């Protein structure tokens, strides 16, 4: 392992000695952070230049891959900074090797960064490698400029360090950004040592700093055999919790911005760690007990429908984790089925897109869409507001929930109330949550299943912890969709004809793309997939194991699910299902 952190420690120590010897004041915290980042950026630049030179000389695949991994290790040293202070540049440095789609402008841009370089190296594609490295090198200029122009304070540097720990838990360990080289566990050491150095600069005690070294040393092994469950339970979560607890009692200031993760949370699985208010776009839509209670009444009221005989709960049954148990429900008119399977609304408030095709950016938009859909509710928020205004009890409840609403119940308050109730449906009370918090245990089968989920099966590279959906921690600013190649039936070798997101955004990468849904409570939400064609979790696991449509020979050029078989054993499949069952809230 390259001891780049040790080198930087020595350099910084040397600078401090020089300042003292010359009788000058030590550098400020801001200057020390900037100096460190510029040294790290120089290292990344040198390693990138070396990789490019090797590519242009036509060196061997083995040598090029080794040089590439050196670049990745150098990037991981400053990832805490790029992801927190320059997320746009960070995507250019290490974003996924897929076109970036701008749905509002209906356009896309080419991918860039280390993951694109990786695609050109595993296996080696010489004609693609040098251009990919040059594109990556250009982004280093931007990150250097950001480092030079940023004012660093303790509160934000600590928050960036804490986010680095959460990013490691949600993305890094699973190998999300190293899908081909599979370096997630090895690179965890770089992240941990980088955070250790930051914590030392902030003034953390040696007892805490030593724990980073212990956790870094324990991050070793193959993704197919690594004990992820044990590592989270005994190393990563206790360390991030200790780090947060120390900072919160040390007298340092906290960041003032409303971020997705509560500043007191030491783990992504802590109760209340993710703030629902972060996902709200209007101040008067922020959930309160009054709005939630009102929204619950509306959610279960059949007068919501134009026919007066269907409520939200008619299709989102609390006993079935807010689904209906059907492949597809029937239209309000009867007879014809609705186009897609009914998804759970649990945890729906913690994502950045609603419906399978993500056509609604907010829960409020989703409520409006469902109310006015002629097949679902055949009503509108305005119609609902009218009958509420004529009901003195309901109107009084609205005044209590929305004190500034004025004389009338407006449609947007109807949508905000129902959305507030949906946002409350995030209990994080499953056996697995208790295990990750250190408050409970799971069985050996579930532990093995989680290890398969994180490692060999690669499930966590799309279903991100802790939500197990496509909304990635710690930023929670975007929700991913995937092209899986879902079949009309597990037993029929024919692609389902629903074109997904392409209906609303006609760009080729979005053809047959659907939002990555949460796996929480999945044991209660059968049947599965957007078409409800998969009756059991075993069928779903088999689908992924064979590599989707492309894996069985159906041509689907834009499929994002790798077509190669996972080669899961019967025991691994069984354990994986048992783990998924442990995500059921109690």
PDB file of C-alpha atoms in Angstrom, residues 97-212:
ATOM      1  CA  UNK A  97     -19.143   5.795 -16.811  1.00  0.00           C
ATOM      2  CA  UNK A  98     -22.593   6.674 -18.146  1.00  0.00           C
ATOM      3  CA  UNK A  99     -23.843   9.767 -19.983  1.00  0.00           C
ATOM      4  CA  UNK A 100     -25.130  12.444 -17.627  1.00  0.00           C
ATOM      5  CA  UNK A 101     -28.759  13.105 -18.472  1.00  0.00           C
ATOM      6  CA  UNK A 102     -30.270  16.555 -17.980  1.00  0.00           C
ATOM      7  CA  UNK A 103     -33.985  15.774 -17.972  1.00  0.00           C
ATOM      8  CA  UNK A 104     -35.160  19.389 -17.863  1.00  0.00           C
ATOM      9  CA  UNK A 105     -33.222  20.295 -20.999  1.00  0.00           C
ATOM     10  CA  UNK A 106     -33.625  16.811 -22.557  1.00  0.00           C
ATOM     11  CA  UNK A 107     -29.924  16.553 -23.234  1.00  0.00           C
ATOM     12  CA  UNK A 108     -26.960  14.511 -22.080  1.00  0.00           C
ATOM     13  CA  UNK A 109     -23.202  14.902 -21.803  1.00  0.00           C
ATOM     14  CA  UNK A 110     -20.419  12.372 -22.142  1.00  0.00           C
ATOM     15  CA  UNK A 111     -19.042  10.766 -18.978  1.00  0.00           C
ATOM     16  CA  UNK A 112     -15.531  11.509 -17.711  1.00  0.00           C
ATOM     17  CA  UNK A 113     -13.254  10.534 -14.856  1.00  0.00           C
ATOM     18  CA  UNK A 114     -11.550   7.575 -13.254  1.00  0.00           C
ATOM     19  CA  UNK A 115     -14.451   5.199 -13.833  1.00  0.00           C
ATOM     20  CA  UNK A 116     -14.255   5.895 -17.561  1.00  0.00           C
ATOM     21  CA  UNK A 117     -10.507   5.244 -17.399  1.00  0.00           C
ATOM     22  CA  UNK A 118     -11.257   1.995 -15.590  1.00  0.00           C
ATOM     23  CA  UNK A 119     -13.565   0.886 -18.402  1.00  0.00           C
ATOM     24  CA  UNK A 120     -10.703   1.395 -20.840  1.00  0.00           C
ATOM     25  CA  UNK A 121      -8.368  -0.724 -18.691  1.00  0.00           C
ATOM     26  CA  UNK A 122     -10.434  -3.729 -17.553  1.00  0.00           C
ATOM     27  CA  UNK A 123      -9.819  -5.137 -20.145  1.00  0.00           C
ATOM     28  CA  UNK A 124      -7.381  -2.834 -21.933  1.00  0.00           C
ATOM     29  CA  UNK A 125      -8.778  -0.832 -24.860  1.00  0.00           C
ATOM     30  CA  UNK A 126      -5.775   1.179 -26.016  1.00  0.00           C
ATOM     31  CA  UNK A 127      -7.656   3.468 -28.381  1.00  0.00           C
ATOM     32  CA  UNK A 128      -9.928   4.641 -25.541  1.00  0.00           C
ATOM     33  CA  UNK A 129      -7.410   4.877 -22.725  1.00  0.00           C
ATOM     34  CA  UNK A 130      -5.342   7.979 -23.547  1.00  0.00           C
ATOM     35  CA  UNK A 131      -8.386  10.195 -24.346  1.00  0.00           C
ATOM     36  CA  UNK A 132     -10.040   9.106 -21.094  1.00  0.00           C
ATOM     37  CA  UNK A 133      -6.899   9.941 -19.086  1.00  0.00           C
ATOM     38  CA  UNK A 134      -6.569  13.351 -20.789  1.00  0.00           C
ATOM     39  CA  UNK A 135     -10.193  14.165 -19.945  1.00  0.00           C
ATOM     40  CA  UNK A 136      -9.580  13.206 -16.326  1.00  0.00           C
ATOM     41  CA  UNK A 137      -6.389  15.300 -16.199  1.00  0.00           C
ATOM     42  CA  UNK A 138      -8.299  18.384 -17.332  1.00  0.00           C
ATOM     43  CA  UNK A 139     -10.543  18.153 -14.270  1.00  0.00           C
ATOM     44  CA  UNK A 140      -7.543  18.249 -11.934  1.00  0.00           C
ATOM     45  CA  UNK A 141      -7.061  21.883 -12.955  1.00  0.00           C
ATOM     46  CA  UNK A 142     -10.561  22.677 -11.690  1.00  0.00           C
ATOM     47  CA  UNK A 143     -10.078  20.955  -8.341  1.00  0.00           C
ATOM     48  CA  UNK A 144      -6.790  22.828  -7.803  1.00  0.00           C
ATOM     49  CA  UNK A 145      -8.554  26.113  -8.504  1.00  0.00           C
ATOM     50  CA  UNK A 146     -11.286  25.262  -5.992  1.00  0.00           C
ATOM     51  CA  UNK A 147      -8.700  24.427  -3.337  1.00  0.00           C
ATOM     52  CA  UNK A 148      -7.006  27.770  -3.882  1.00  0.00           C
ATOM     53  CA  UNK A 149     -10.263  29.728  -3.673  1.00  0.00           C
ATOM     54  CA  UNK A 150     -11.958  28.019  -0.725  1.00  0.00           C
ATOM     55  CA  UNK A 151     -11.927  29.367   2.833  1.00  0.00           C
ATOM     56  CA  UNK A 152     -11.691  26.427   5.244  1.00  0.00           C
ATOM     57  CA  UNK A 153     -13.154  26.483   8.743  1.00  0.00           C
ATOM     58  CA  UNK A 154     -13.273  23.742  11.350  1.00  0.00           C
ATOM     59  CA  UNK A 155     -17.036  23.190  11.203  1.00  0.00           C
ATOM     60  CA  UNK A 156     -17.167  22.522   7.473  1.00  0.00           C
ATOM     61  CA  UNK A 157     -13.948  20.495   7.357  1.00  0.00           C
ATOM     62  CA  UNK A 158     -15.262  18.258  10.110  1.00  0.00           C
ATOM     63  CA  UNK A 159     -18.590  17.914   8.324  1.00  0.00           C
ATOM     64  CA  UNK A 160     -16.741  17.016   5.121  1.00  0.00           C
ATOM     65  CA  UNK A 161     -14.755  14.394   7.044  1.00  0.00           C
ATOM     66  CA  UNK A 162     -17.945  12.968   8.526  1.00  0.00           C
ATOM     67  CA  UNK A 163     -19.536  12.848   5.067  1.00  0.00           C
ATOM     68  CA  UNK A 164     -16.463  10.961   3.845  1.00  0.00           C
ATOM     69  CA  UNK A 165     -17.136   8.319   6.497  1.00  0.00           C
ATOM     70  CA  UNK A 166     -20.779   8.081   5.451  1.00  0.00           C
ATOM     71  CA  UNK A 167     -19.812   7.928   1.777  1.00  0.00           C
ATOM     72  CA  UNK A 168     -17.492   5.070   2.598  1.00  0.00           C
ATOM     73  CA  UNK A 169     -20.344   3.258   4.360  1.00  0.00           C
ATOM     74  CA  UNK A 170     -22.883   3.872   1.586  1.00  0.00           C
ATOM     75  CA  UNK A 171     -20.763   3.673  -1.569  1.00  0.00           C
ATOM     76  CA  UNK A 172     -17.065   3.071  -1.061  1.00  0.00           C
ATOM     77  CA  UNK A 173     -17.012  -0.333   0.615  1.00  0.00           C
ATOM     78  CA  UNK A 174     -19.433  -1.795  -1.932  1.00  0.00           C
ATOM     79  CA  UNK A 175     -17.044  -0.869  -4.747  1.00  0.00           C
ATOM     80  CA  UNK A 176     -19.605   1.456  -6.326  1.00  0.00           C
ATOM     81  CA  UNK A 177     -16.925   3.502  -8.071  1.00  0.00           C
ATOM     82  CA  UNK A 178     -14.578   0.565  -8.791  1.00  0.00           C
ATOM     83  CA  UNK A 179     -16.948  -1.938 -10.428  1.00  0.00           C
ATOM     84  CA  UNK A 180     -14.267  -3.563 -12.603  1.00  0.00           C
ATOM     85  CA  UNK A 181     -11.069  -3.294 -10.554  1.00  0.00           C
ATOM     86  CA  UNK A 182     -13.077  -4.027  -7.368  1.00  0.00           C
ATOM     87  CA  UNK A 183     -10.883  -1.890  -5.129  1.00  0.00           C
ATOM     88  CA  UNK A 184     -13.565  -0.659  -2.722  1.00  0.00           C
ATOM     89  CA  UNK A 185     -12.184  -2.421   0.355  1.00  0.00           C
ATOM     90  CA  UNK A 186      -8.566  -1.558  -0.399  1.00  0.00           C
ATOM     91  CA  UNK A 187      -9.438   2.088  -1.031  1.00  0.00           C
ATOM     92  CA  UNK A 188     -11.297   2.246   2.272  1.00  0.00           C
ATOM     93  CA  UNK A 189      -7.871   2.402   3.898  1.00  0.00           C
ATOM     94  CA  UNK A 190      -7.029   5.584   1.985  1.00  0.00           C
ATOM     95  CA  UNK A 191     -10.309   7.200   3.017  1.00  0.00           C
ATOM     96  CA  UNK A 192      -9.875   6.275   6.673  1.00  0.00           C
ATOM     97  CA  UNK A 193      -6.301   7.506   6.861  1.00  0.00           C
ATOM     98  CA  UNK A 194      -7.249  10.737   5.113  1.00  0.00           C
ATOM     99  CA  UNK A 195     -10.059  11.346   7.635  1.00  0.00           C
ATOM    100  CA  UNK A 196      -7.672  10.445  10.456  1.00  0.00           C
ATOM    101  CA  UNK A 197      -5.308  13.172   9.315  1.00  0.00           C
ATOM    102  CA  UNK A 198      -8.144  15.732   9.170  1.00  0.00           C
ATOM    103  CA  UNK A 199      -9.288  14.784  12.653  1.00  0.00           C
ATOM    104  CA  UNK A 200      -5.738  15.235  13.911  1.00  0.00           C
ATOM    105  CA  UNK A 201      -5.669  18.740  12.438  1.00  0.00           C
ATOM    106  CA  UNK A 202      -8.964  19.526  14.192  1.00  0.00           C
ATOM    107  CA  UNK A 203      -7.501  18.330  17.495  1.00  0.00           C
ATOM    108  CA  UNK A 204      -8.972  14.872  18.071  1.00  0.00           C
ATOM    109  CA  UNK A 205      -7.291  12.866  20.877  1.00  0.00           C
ATOM    110  CA  UNK A 206      -4.805  10.098  20.153  1.00  0.00           C
ATOM    111  CA  UNK A 207      -7.200   7.456  21.450  1.00  0.00           C
ATOM    112  CA  UNK A 208      -9.642   8.340  18.671  1.00  0.00           C
ATOM    113  CA  UNK A 209      -6.942   8.655  16.028  1.00  0.00           C
ATOM    114  CA  UNK A 210      -5.633   5.174  16.814  1.00  0.00           C
ATOM    115  CA  UNK A 211      -9.076   3.755  16.054  1.00  0.00           C
ATOM    116  CA  UNK A 212      -8.788   5.017  12.490  1.00  0.00           C
TER     117      UNK A 212
END
